[in-house]
XYZ file of C-alpha atoms in Angstrom:
731
model
C -0.161 -0.522 -0.307
C 3.078 2.687 0.623
C 4.555 2.043 -2.480
C 1.130 2.422 -4.412
C 0.611 5.611 -2.842
C 4.805 6.481 -3.736
C 3.653 5.541 -7.292
C 1.003 7.638 -7.014
C 2.376 10.605 -5.771
C 5.051 10.436 -8.199
C 2.522 10.202 -11.015
C 0.333 13.126 -9.800
C 3.619 15.046 -9.429
C 4.783 14.315 -12.876
C 1.391 15.439 -14.405
C 1.634 18.328 -12.579
C 4.795 19.355 -13.998
C 3.581 18.261 -17.451
C 0.788 20.489 -17.615
C 2.489 23.303 -16.102
C 5.249 23.383 -18.976
C 2.869 22.715 -21.524
C 3.264 26.082 -24.310
C 0.177 28.579 -24.093
C -0.347 31.850 -26.013
C 0.201 35.191 -23.619
C -3.333 35.525 -23.498
C -4.082 31.801 -22.558
C -1.032 32.635 -19.625
C -2.686 35.296 -18.526
C -6.143 34.093 -18.388
C -4.494 30.665 -16.090
C -2.510 33.364 -14.142
C -5.534 35.450 -13.325
C -7.815 32.799 -12.107
C -5.265 31.500 -10.585
C -4.600 34.613 -8.756
C -8.027 34.811 -8.027
C -8.601 31.667 -6.243
C -5.588 31.917 -4.408
C -7.429 35.379 -3.125
C -10.501 33.349 -2.529
C -9.063 30.511 -0.283
C -6.838 33.043 1.732
C -10.273 34.768 2.592
C -12.916 32.101 3.275
C -10.554 29.466 4.712
C -6.908 30.559 5.924
C -6.170 27.441 7.790
C -5.742 23.857 7.650
C -6.105 22.076 4.054
C -6.843 25.066 2.001
C -3.490 26.291 3.521
C -1.641 24.041 1.808
C -3.516 24.721 -1.682
C -2.982 28.141 -1.655
C 0.350 27.029 -1.448
C 0.419 24.675 -4.123
C -1.650 27.205 -6.403
C 1.695 29.648 -5.706
C 3.879 26.769 -6.616
C 2.264 26.234 -9.845
C 2.653 29.648 -11.023
C 6.268 29.878 -9.479
C 7.070 26.605 -11.410
C 4.962 27.780 -14.491
C 7.099 31.214 -14.739
C 10.610 29.222 -13.551
C 10.695 27.222 -17.060
C 9.538 30.259 -19.013
C 12.633 32.041 -17.947
C 14.741 29.344 -18.443
C 13.493 27.824 -21.758
C 12.200 31.238 -23.416
C 14.204 34.546 -22.215
C 17.941 34.271 -21.916
C 20.423 35.446 -24.836
C 22.453 33.199 -26.794
C 25.668 32.284 -25.424
C 27.644 33.528 -28.324
C 26.518 36.731 -27.205
C 29.076 37.476 -23.769
C 28.098 40.950 -23.093
C 24.094 39.846 -22.660
C 24.857 36.519 -21.865
C 27.001 37.478 -18.444
C 24.484 39.766 -16.998
C 21.403 37.519 -18.464
C 22.828 34.683 -16.294
C 23.612 37.098 -13.165
C 19.773 38.045 -13.601
C 18.540 34.545 -13.884
C 20.861 32.993 -10.834
C 19.226 35.803 -8.277
C 15.615 34.688 -9.770
C 16.433 30.917 -9.151
C 18.060 32.208 -5.734
C 15.216 33.819 -4.884
C 12.774 30.963 -5.732
C 15.137 28.384 -3.902
C 14.537 30.494 -0.574
C 10.878 30.982 -0.773
C 10.802 27.214 -1.129
C 12.807 26.653 1.687
C 10.937 28.718 3.547
C 7.371 27.446 2.606
C 8.598 23.961 3.722
C 9.749 25.568 7.287
C 6.817 28.251 7.785
C 3.748 26.109 6.137
C 2.252 24.461 8.958
C 4.525 25.680 12.241
C 4.200 24.349 15.479
C 1.780 26.375 17.207
C 2.881 28.177 20.251
C 3.649 25.941 23.084
C 2.098 25.498 26.374
C 3.553 26.647 29.623
C 5.461 23.691 31.341
C 6.114 25.467 34.321
C 7.574 23.027 37.266
C 5.947 21.187 40.053
C 6.594 21.264 43.415
C 7.350 18.304 43.786
C 9.832 18.020 40.901
C 13.307 17.846 40.169
C 14.607 21.645 40.203
C 17.656 21.572 38.062
C 20.586 23.834 39.036
C 21.113 26.362 37.342
C 24.208 29.253 36.077
C 23.913 32.384 34.797
C 26.162 33.417 32.238
C 26.070 36.977 31.661
C 29.316 37.464 29.058
C 30.904 41.350 28.635
C 33.009 42.836 26.613
C 32.890 46.996 27.455
C 29.287 47.933 28.306
C 29.310 50.225 31.358
C 28.407 48.775 34.938
C 24.957 50.937 35.235
C 23.971 48.619 32.276
C 25.287 45.406 34.124
C 24.008 46.422 37.185
C 20.586 46.005 35.314
C 20.945 43.168 33.806
C 22.652 41.590 36.984
C 19.635 42.800 38.924
C 16.855 41.316 36.954
C 18.934 38.009 36.582
C 18.743 37.979 40.279
C 15.709 38.231 40.656
C 14.601 35.346 38.783
C 11.788 32.974 40.467
C 14.142 30.265 41.384
C 15.377 28.221 44.453
C 18.087 30.793 45.525
C 20.296 27.489 46.414
C 19.791 25.860 43.133
C 20.898 28.994 40.862
C 24.411 31.187 40.708
C 24.522 33.999 38.182
C 28.033 34.853 36.952
C 29.566 37.978 35.358
C 32.161 37.012 32.784
C 33.862 40.005 32.024
C 36.218 39.673 28.799
C 36.911 43.859 29.172
C 39.023 43.272 32.525
C 41.407 40.435 31.538
C 44.680 40.432 33.139
C 45.797 40.379 29.359
C 44.025 44.044 29.244
C 45.297 44.863 32.526
C 48.874 44.449 31.500
C 48.290 46.320 28.252
C 51.565 48.344 26.463
C 48.746 51.393 26.809
C 49.190 52.750 30.187
C 45.160 54.431 29.856
C 43.979 51.029 28.443
C 45.771 49.139 30.808
C 43.950 51.147 33.917
C 40.957 51.735 32.457
C 40.445 47.584 32.482
C 42.361 47.923 36.159
C 39.473 50.324 37.302
C 37.286 48.049 35.648
C 38.113 44.611 36.898
C 38.120 46.444 41.022
C 34.744 47.677 40.148
C 32.490 45.205 38.531
C 34.326 42.947 41.580
C 32.559 44.870 43.925
C 29.201 45.377 41.925
C 29.119 41.537 42.339
C 29.962 41.282 45.477
C 27.585 43.634 46.623
C 24.705 42.400 44.462
C 25.258 38.588 45.485
C 27.139 37.535 41.773
C 29.746 36.008 40.924
C 32.354 37.927 39.312
C 34.817 36.007 36.615
C 37.602 36.566 33.983
C 41.048 35.104 32.335
C 44.313 35.541 31.582
C 43.362 36.515 27.753
C 40.451 37.675 25.328
C 40.816 34.383 23.152
C 38.476 32.778 20.666
C 36.089 35.856 21.750
C 32.773 35.376 23.125
C 32.867 31.580 22.796
C 36.030 31.016 24.627
C 34.425 33.622 27.363
C 31.580 31.063 28.061
C 33.824 28.133 27.715
C 35.956 29.945 30.471
C 32.648 30.032 32.754
C 31.814 26.636 32.320
C 35.411 25.420 33.400
C 34.627 27.207 36.324
C 31.167 25.715 37.471
C 29.325 22.802 37.753
C 25.510 23.707 37.224
C 23.256 21.207 35.294
C 22.209 23.525 33.445
C 23.468 26.595 31.744
C 21.796 30.434 31.100
C 23.322 32.634 28.788
C 22.241 36.442 28.466
C 23.615 39.276 26.619
C 24.827 42.087 28.920
C 22.268 44.146 27.912
C 19.494 41.268 27.867
C 17.974 41.197 30.715
C 15.201 38.831 32.047
C 11.616 38.404 33.264
C 10.939 37.093 37.040
C 9.174 34.319 35.374
C 12.394 33.282 32.510
C 13.532 29.782 34.603
C 9.958 28.929 35.842
C 8.850 29.013 32.251
C 11.468 27.163 30.629
C 13.788 24.741 32.678
C 10.540 22.247 32.994
C 11.606 20.831 29.579
C 14.635 19.680 30.629
C 12.929 16.985 33.195
C 10.851 15.674 29.753
C 13.318 14.966 27.420
C 16.885 13.724 28.981
C 18.196 14.453 24.985
C 17.534 18.243 25.084
C 20.120 20.594 24.932
C 18.303 23.843 24.370
C 15.622 25.818 24.661
C 15.333 29.210 23.157
C 13.353 32.328 23.752
C 12.919 35.191 21.810
C 14.849 37.840 21.433
C 12.258 40.798 22.466
C 14.016 45.050 22.239
C 13.350 47.668 23.923
C 14.199 50.239 21.556
C 13.925 50.313 17.792
C 16.228 49.404 15.188
C 17.396 52.160 12.623
C 14.716 51.217 10.448
C 12.029 51.660 13.232
C 13.338 54.779 14.416
C 13.759 57.261 11.796
C 10.747 55.994 9.540
C 8.904 55.846 13.259
C 7.248 52.599 12.881
C 8.547 50.807 15.964
C 5.220 51.331 17.551
C 2.929 50.554 14.626
C 4.633 48.136 12.622
C 6.355 44.585 13.532
C 9.664 44.703 14.150
C 12.435 42.980 11.621
C 13.312 40.025 14.009
C 9.302 39.150 14.882
C 9.084 37.286 11.541
C 11.995 35.095 12.842
C 10.948 35.017 16.435
C 7.405 34.616 15.540
C 7.075 32.179 12.885
C 10.120 30.542 11.097
C 11.803 29.717 14.480
C 8.357 27.710 15.353
C 8.711 26.249 12.011
C 12.060 25.710 12.576
C 11.410 23.794 16.004
C 8.603 21.483 14.095
C 11.541 19.837 12.342
C 13.858 19.661 15.539
C 15.460 22.847 13.668
C 15.335 25.418 16.440
C 19.176 26.480 17.100
C 20.882 28.666 20.072
C 20.760 32.174 18.889
C 23.250 33.334 21.697
C 21.112 34.688 24.683
C 18.043 34.243 26.104
C 18.809 30.859 25.775
C 19.095 27.472 28.710
C 21.625 24.751 27.295
C 21.878 21.511 29.029
C 26.018 21.138 30.372
C 26.198 17.317 29.615
C 25.430 18.600 26.069
C 28.220 20.871 25.994
C 30.646 18.864 27.567
C 30.422 16.506 24.433
C 31.577 19.130 22.139
C 34.129 20.699 24.462
C 31.842 23.608 25.124
C 30.917 26.231 23.019
C 31.943 26.043 19.293
C 34.272 28.976 18.068
C 35.073 27.748 15.026
C 33.075 30.513 13.582
C 32.587 33.947 14.477
C 28.346 33.050 14.936
C 29.305 30.320 18.489
C 25.177 30.015 18.464
C 24.546 28.732 15.765
C 27.453 26.616 15.422
C 26.984 25.061 18.752
C 23.639 24.020 18.002
C 24.195 22.521 14.315
C 27.040 20.589 15.900
C 24.888 19.056 18.380
C 21.874 18.428 16.302
C 23.970 16.194 14.267
C 25.150 14.425 17.464
C 21.432 13.625 18.015
C 20.165 16.130 20.882
C 16.905 18.261 20.418
C 16.037 21.634 21.089
C 12.846 23.488 21.901
C 11.076 26.772 21.241
C 9.574 28.511 23.305
C 7.614 31.723 21.560
C 6.823 33.890 24.456
C 9.439 36.929 24.857
C 11.144 36.083 28.135
C 13.530 38.828 28.036
C 14.162 42.867 27.482
C 17.279 43.871 25.484
C 18.438 46.352 23.555
C 19.921 46.687 20.078
C 22.013 48.913 17.713
C 20.598 52.149 17.499
C 22.419 53.709 14.980
C 22.848 52.713 11.282
C 26.857 51.990 11.240
C 26.284 50.100 14.514
C 22.983 47.960 12.924
C 25.433 47.349 9.586
C 28.697 46.067 12.348
C 26.377 43.428 13.843
C 24.172 42.564 10.623
C 28.229 42.169 8.700
C 29.277 39.678 11.678
C 26.431 37.427 11.189
C 26.349 37.267 7.668
C 30.282 37.195 7.735
C 29.399 34.071 10.766
C 26.440 32.151 8.818
C 28.799 32.234 5.353
C 31.392 30.320 7.718
C 29.185 28.008 8.554
C 27.505 27.096 5.502
C 31.410 26.975 4.121
C 32.797 24.793 6.967
C 29.568 22.969 8.358
C 28.188 22.879 4.944
C 24.343 22.254 5.827
C 23.017 19.722 3.411
C 26.041 17.129 3.498
C 26.662 17.343 7.502
C 26.313 13.959 8.653
C 23.729 12.915 12.377
C 21.412 15.961 10.630
C 17.613 14.767 9.418
C 16.638 15.880 6.486
C 14.523 18.344 7.416
C 16.796 19.676 9.751
C 19.380 19.780 6.323
C 17.479 22.111 5.038
C 16.308 24.063 7.764
C 20.053 24.880 8.247
C 20.551 25.349 4.394
C 17.835 27.907 4.660
C 19.572 29.921 7.437
C 23.160 30.307 5.943
C 21.838 30.977 2.329
C 19.217 33.736 3.547
C 22.522 35.666 4.167
C 23.522 35.601 0.018
C 20.847 37.869 -0.067
C 23.244 40.831 -0.570
C 23.925 39.438 -3.864
C 20.190 39.152 -5.491
C 19.518 42.583 -4.303
C 22.367 44.050 -5.984
C 21.526 42.108 -9.337
C 17.985 43.141 -9.196
C 18.625 46.473 -8.432
C 21.572 47.362 -11.223
C 19.569 44.456 -14.173
C 17.369 47.280 -15.031
C 20.291 50.345 -15.723
C 21.997 47.488 -18.095
C 19.526 47.831 -20.380
C 18.350 51.577 -19.889
C 22.291 52.652 -20.096
C 24.144 50.333 -21.547
C 21.406 48.416 -23.993
C 22.034 44.905 -23.291
C 19.549 42.335 -23.886
C 19.430 40.222 -20.733
C 15.770 39.316 -21.046
C 15.112 37.654 -24.191
C 11.283 38.218 -24.365
C 8.464 40.948 -25.648
C 7.183 43.608 -23.655
C 3.448 41.906 -23.556
C 5.323 38.247 -22.949
C 7.636 40.470 -19.944
C 4.386 41.769 -18.420
C 2.156 38.848 -18.404
C 4.694 36.082 -16.690
C 6.253 38.715 -14.413
C 3.996 40.754 -13.319
C 1.709 37.480 -12.283
C 4.415 36.169 -10.286
C 5.500 39.253 -8.796
C 1.941 39.487 -7.287
C 1.296 35.688 -6.444
C 4.783 35.979 -4.447
C 3.493 39.324 -2.776
C -0.348 36.819 -2.029
C 1.642 33.977 -0.397
C 4.639 35.504 1.727
C 1.277 38.265 3.013
C -0.448 34.889 3.623
C 2.189 33.493 5.281
C 3.800 36.138 7.092
C 1.086 39.124 7.071
C 1.075 40.069 10.809
C 5.056 39.766 11.217
C 5.876 41.459 8.011
C 4.550 43.705 5.844
C 4.346 43.859 2.173
C 7.985 45.803 0.763
C 9.660 45.533 4.131
C 11.758 42.455 3.594
C 12.603 44.119 0.207
C 13.675 47.542 2.265
C 15.638 45.778 5.358
C 17.284 43.419 2.556
C 18.508 46.694 0.386
C 20.181 49.119 3.616
C 22.104 46.350 4.379
C 23.376 45.028 0.807
C 24.339 47.814 0.023
C 27.654 47.078 2.867
C 26.811 43.673 3.120
C 28.065 42.660 -0.292
C 31.485 43.282 -0.029
C 31.575 41.642 3.723
C 30.218 38.248 2.438
C 32.640 38.432 -0.845
C 35.809 38.562 1.910
C 34.427 35.456 4.136
C 34.675 33.548 0.298
C 38.453 34.519 -0.301
C 39.473 33.781 3.639
C 36.946 32.497 5.486
C 39.122 32.228 8.699
C 39.964 35.837 8.515
C 36.565 37.101 10.255
C 37.180 38.370 13.990
C 34.088 38.621 16.619
C 33.321 42.457 17.012
C 31.353 43.468 19.600
C 28.212 45.286 18.242
C 27.899 48.996 20.121
C 24.161 49.623 20.937
C 24.563 52.201 23.899
C 25.242 55.392 21.025
C 22.368 57.189 21.680
C 21.579 60.294 18.934
C 21.091 63.510 20.608
C 20.829 65.276 17.011
C 19.541 64.845 13.623
C 22.335 64.052 11.167
C 23.158 61.827 7.975
C 24.777 58.381 8.986
C 28.509 57.989 8.194
C 27.096 55.195 5.754
C 24.746 57.147 3.940
C 26.552 58.327 0.906
C 26.118 55.312 -1.195
C 22.638 55.248 -0.748
C 22.041 58.454 -1.960
C 24.257 58.318 -5.422
C 22.478 55.015 -5.792
C 19.166 57.271 -5.560
C 20.625 59.616 -7.838
C 21.279 57.004 -10.782
C 17.877 55.426 -10.419
C 16.389 58.592 -10.248
C 18.713 59.239 -14.165
C 17.151 56.164 -15.326
C 14.290 57.259 -15.254
C 15.066 60.315 -17.433
C 16.425 57.419 -19.522
C 13.583 55.766 -20.184
C 11.650 58.476 -21.001
C 14.624 59.874 -23.227
C 14.364 55.804 -25.071
C 10.316 56.284 -25.158
C 10.901 59.402 -26.779
C 13.661 58.541 -29.552
C 12.973 54.722 -30.074
C 8.958 54.342 -29.955
C 9.501 50.903 -31.862
C 11.133 49.565 -28.267
C 8.293 51.459 -26.311
C 6.944 47.842 -24.714
C 10.292 46.371 -23.561
C 11.289 50.241 -22.184
C 7.905 50.620 -20.767
C 8.564 47.787 -18.237
C 11.713 47.917 -17.859
C 11.371 51.435 -16.902
C 8.402 50.630 -14.453
C 11.102 48.310 -12.338
C 13.378 50.688 -12.191
C 11.223 53.128 -10.733
C 10.328 50.650 -8.714
C 13.468 50.419 -7.558
C 13.573 53.893 -6.852
C 10.644 53.974 -4.737
C 12.749 51.087 -2.613
C 15.553 53.489 -2.598
C 13.790 56.456 -1.835
C 12.449 55.162 1.052
C 16.241 54.027 2.403
C 17.335 57.654 2.381
C 14.844 58.387 5.201
C 16.720 55.245 6.932
C 20.030 56.314 7.298
C 19.043 60.453 7.954
C 19.010 59.594 11.721
C 16.333 61.459 13.831
C 17.321 62.754 17.266
C 16.190 61.216 20.542
C 15.259 63.284 23.674
C 15.379 60.073 25.336
C 18.126 58.235 26.238
C 16.214 55.151 26.769
C 12.823 54.334 25.598
C 9.704 54.155 28.148
C 7.927 50.931 28.896
C 3.999 51.710 29.859
C 2.947 49.841 33.149
C 0.549 50.586 35.296
C 1.376 49.986 38.688
C 0.577 51.168 41.874
C 2.963 52.627 44.295
C 3.280 55.473 47.704
C 5.276 58.829 47.374
C 7.333 60.120 50.241
C 6.381 63.493 50.126
C 7.307 65.589 53.474
C 5.819 63.773 56.762
C 3.289 62.521 54.543
C 2.931 59.146 52.552
C 0.835 59.631 48.901
C -1.252 57.141 47.122
C -0.413 57.234 43.522
C 0.365 55.108 39.801
C 3.404 54.738 38.084
C 2.767 54.940 33.991
C 5.904 54.154 32.004
C 9.261 53.466 33.516
C 12.666 53.284 31.617
C 16.120 52.264 33.250
C 16.729 55.928 34.138
C 13.098 57.246 34.800
C 9.650 57.186 35.737
C 7.202 58.970 35.296
C 4.267 58.881 38.350
C 0.719 60.167 38.927
C 0.586 61.112 42.308
C -2.976 61.968 44.401
C -3.085 64.163 46.948
C -2.352 67.749 47.165
C 0.843 67.711 49.065
C 2.575 66.544 46.024
C 1.773 70.200 44.621
C 4.329 71.072 46.873
C 6.850 68.890 45.389
C 9.599 70.882 42.767
C 11.727 69.918 40.050
C 15.308 69.171 41.347
C 14.023 68.045 44.816
C 14.013 64.146 45.932
C 11.556 62.044 47.472
C 11.122 58.368 47.742
C 8.984 56.167 46.076
C 7.807 52.747 48.047
C 6.330 49.517 45.523
C 5.666 46.090 45.569
C 8.156 44.333 43.967
C 7.369 41.481 42.427
C 10.745 39.804 43.737
C 11.330 39.097 47.080
C 13.655 41.619 47.942
C 15.341 43.649 50.955
C 14.008 46.911 50.335
C 10.988 48.325 48.861
C 11.899 52.052 48.770
C 13.526 54.003 45.690
C 14.846 57.270 45.830
C 14.115 59.807 43.035
C 14.672 63.025 42.110
C 12.049 65.284 40.447
C 12.921 66.215 36.612
C 10.073 67.338 35.404
C 6.472 68.372 36.990
C 2.929 68.990 36.142
C 0.012 70.358 38.853
C -3.271 68.887 38.110
C -6.409 69.179 39.957
C -6.238 65.782 41.944
C -2.430 66.376 42.808
C 0.820 65.978 40.618
C 2.107 64.737 37.198
C 6.046 64.414 37.700
C 8.904 62.711 35.844
C 11.565 61.337 38.073
C 14.992 60.105 37.504
C 16.322 57.013 39.923
C 18.707 57.845 42.310
C 20.527 54.328 43.009
C 22.984 54.756 45.760
C 23.401 50.898 46.855
C 22.782 47.880 45.399
C 19.486 47.053 46.146
C 18.077 49.954 44.904
C 19.043 48.407 41.364
C 17.500 45.657 42.183
C 14.110 47.433 42.673
C 14.806 49.242 38.894
C 14.885 45.803 37.672
C 11.848 44.571 39.162
C 9.980 48.034 37.898
C 11.019 47.481 34.194
C 12.329 44.226 33.363
C 10.266 41.411 35.723
C 7.148 41.415 34.466
C 7.078 38.939 31.162
C 3.189 39.822 30.093
C 3.994 43.300 28.866
C 6.064 42.099 26.579
C 3.702 40.029 24.460
C 1.361 43.147 24.891
C 3.323 45.039 23.310
C 4.147 42.668 21.013
C 0.526 41.728 19.963
C -0.550 45.542 19.740
C 1.268 45.309 16.912
C 0.780 42.168 14.456
C -1.999 42.822 12.387
C -2.173 42.233 8.800
C -2.915 45.586 6.656
C -2.841 43.145 3.570
C -1.229 42.938 -0.020
C -2.924 46.231 -0.795
C -2.564 48.201 2.000
C 0.579 47.096 2.584
C 1.596 48.247 -0.546
C 0.064 51.709 -0.096
C 1.529 51.875 3.498
C 4.784 51.447 1.835
C 4.230 54.007 -0.838
C 3.148 56.930 1.144
C 5.578 56.113 3.466
C 8.747 56.320 0.656
C 7.395 59.595 -0.900
C 7.865 60.941 2.807
C 10.802 59.438 3.532
C 12.517 60.520 0.074
C 11.435 64.167 1.037
C 12.896 64.414 4.169
C 16.025 62.077 3.528
C 17.107 64.634 0.570
C 15.849 67.908 3.069
C 19.033 66.617 5.587
C 20.854 65.727 2.637
C 20.630 68.959 1.748
C 20.640 70.738 5.597
C 24.228 68.692 5.918
C 25.758 69.948 2.692
C 24.155 73.756 3.640
C 26.130 72.550 6.772
C 29.474 71.879 5.598
C 29.111 74.988 3.157
C 28.638 76.737 6.395
C 25.378 77.603 5.789
C 21.675 75.649 5.753
C 19.820 75.794 2.289
C 17.438 78.081 1.463
C 13.716 76.146 1.673
C 15.384 73.430 4.082
C 12.003 72.065 5.316
C 11.691 72.730 9.107
C 12.055 69.215 10.550
C 15.535 68.990 8.761
C 16.293 72.419 10.788
C 15.367 71.327 14.044
């Protein structure tokens, strides 16, 4: 019976491919394409889940295969015309890559696992011992105090948990550096962090030399500790109070489980979100990965370690002599090595940490360059498709994750391809304008619908293309360098604490303005060729539309690299907690409205609050979520607004002793529900048409803003602002 089902499937597949490769007229192709598009739209609206989900994907696959067959058999120029054939093959290869990645994505996320139900430890269960590792390199003491305090505030038996600060900024090598200033700074850091850890109740650990970067630092922690489980938090990733309760129990259920990974949730926007002002309105870039792709990987036992917000089993790490350090992405490399040894992983789709991400475009590019280079190293040193020990689905999962970072090649080819025709008259696409339009437009429409169908709540139309474009310009050389020298890339810590207080152009912005100018010239050439070469109007119109779409993308990118200034150094988090404020001799009832790692906003009830003045110090009393030795925290009033019932004021924390850091961490980080609520608020699907219209409107505005910033910057270098510069560019 099984053989019959296999033969039947092969027969149906062969018949399916035969029908898709039948030659038809352009009119028939348009009719077939529109019929399938309408069918997909109808199914998507009527029944988006279950069996119909598979049917929608199959309809989409039919259009993609039909397009690929047409591209392969009917559109490539002859090899004898090298000037046309070479760029044509580059474009064809970029399209093959895109189709391959679409296929791998569909395999991974077509039916992802639902979010796992909470699995909390029962009182009668074994509570494994836990070592919490917080590796640090150059983060300041205040940030580390917040992360340490949040980790120490996790709900877990105190005698079963040890928090370690693994400091690579105070190593003996750095304290003995030839540069006296560097050596003194390292010595001060070494002494100060030792005192901080002692007062908070954590352990401080450094090492002799800075070898193997983060992997070496973590492995040094392993040699000095002994707990059954190891938790890793980046220095700027503060856990919620229930992190361990939500994760550790799974290790009791599966003795072969080596990893429980949780999402990375960020308090601050990345440069695109900040400069386009989408942080609270649109799903963040990482949400597609953590909200959907990781659940898809989890279905195939392919969810991997992401460097932080994870729990690992020491016994598994001992099999590989600790964290892998051949590549600069020690997290994914460790995971693929352990998966190949038969260990299992698990993903919990609930944000249980809050971290920081790069706030400037330059630091954003630096971080992504490291990720891209590390994944290329994995592709070279651990080619997933042939990695022994992995199941076939795991091989495809890791292949997708590593191949993804080749997108700079395809993205730049798609950008340049229409310019080959417009400026150089190269025939890289042999087809009539009618065929080009019919096949390509239906293919693009189906692609947009399928992506919206799979990722709609997590990634809006054209946003992926924008993220890829703004990275490709600078990532392309970084990726190429790995293929020439795979062992050359070194681990570089991403700076995330640099605040942009005044509007400015990013130091990485100039290539984007040059590209925009070239694409704009392409529009002019399109109009010129329509006038002078009317016999080529059909193909010129199609290529001109392609170039214009690239211009819209490039215009939006100008807004990304035009960095806005921010008044607040840290992002405020909305909360609603009761508290009391000590004013004079009275304790007044109050409510906390928002908090950050630096300050707080409080609504105070009581006429006595009106007597408080800016600069005055008051005391805040709040019931902590964790069991803390103190419940009061000094505040300095930074702004004040009197109301009929009392007053509204902003305060800055006065952290006079370690216990105060514990209270701040409890206020900001302890409650995991607030992160889930924030994500849910901005996760909705605007639809393909709605998403595209939003993007077009945003692109138009950001193009103008970017050009205004550029004009203001140019005028500043000339000693004056340009006449007519926008008010926003001047502010």
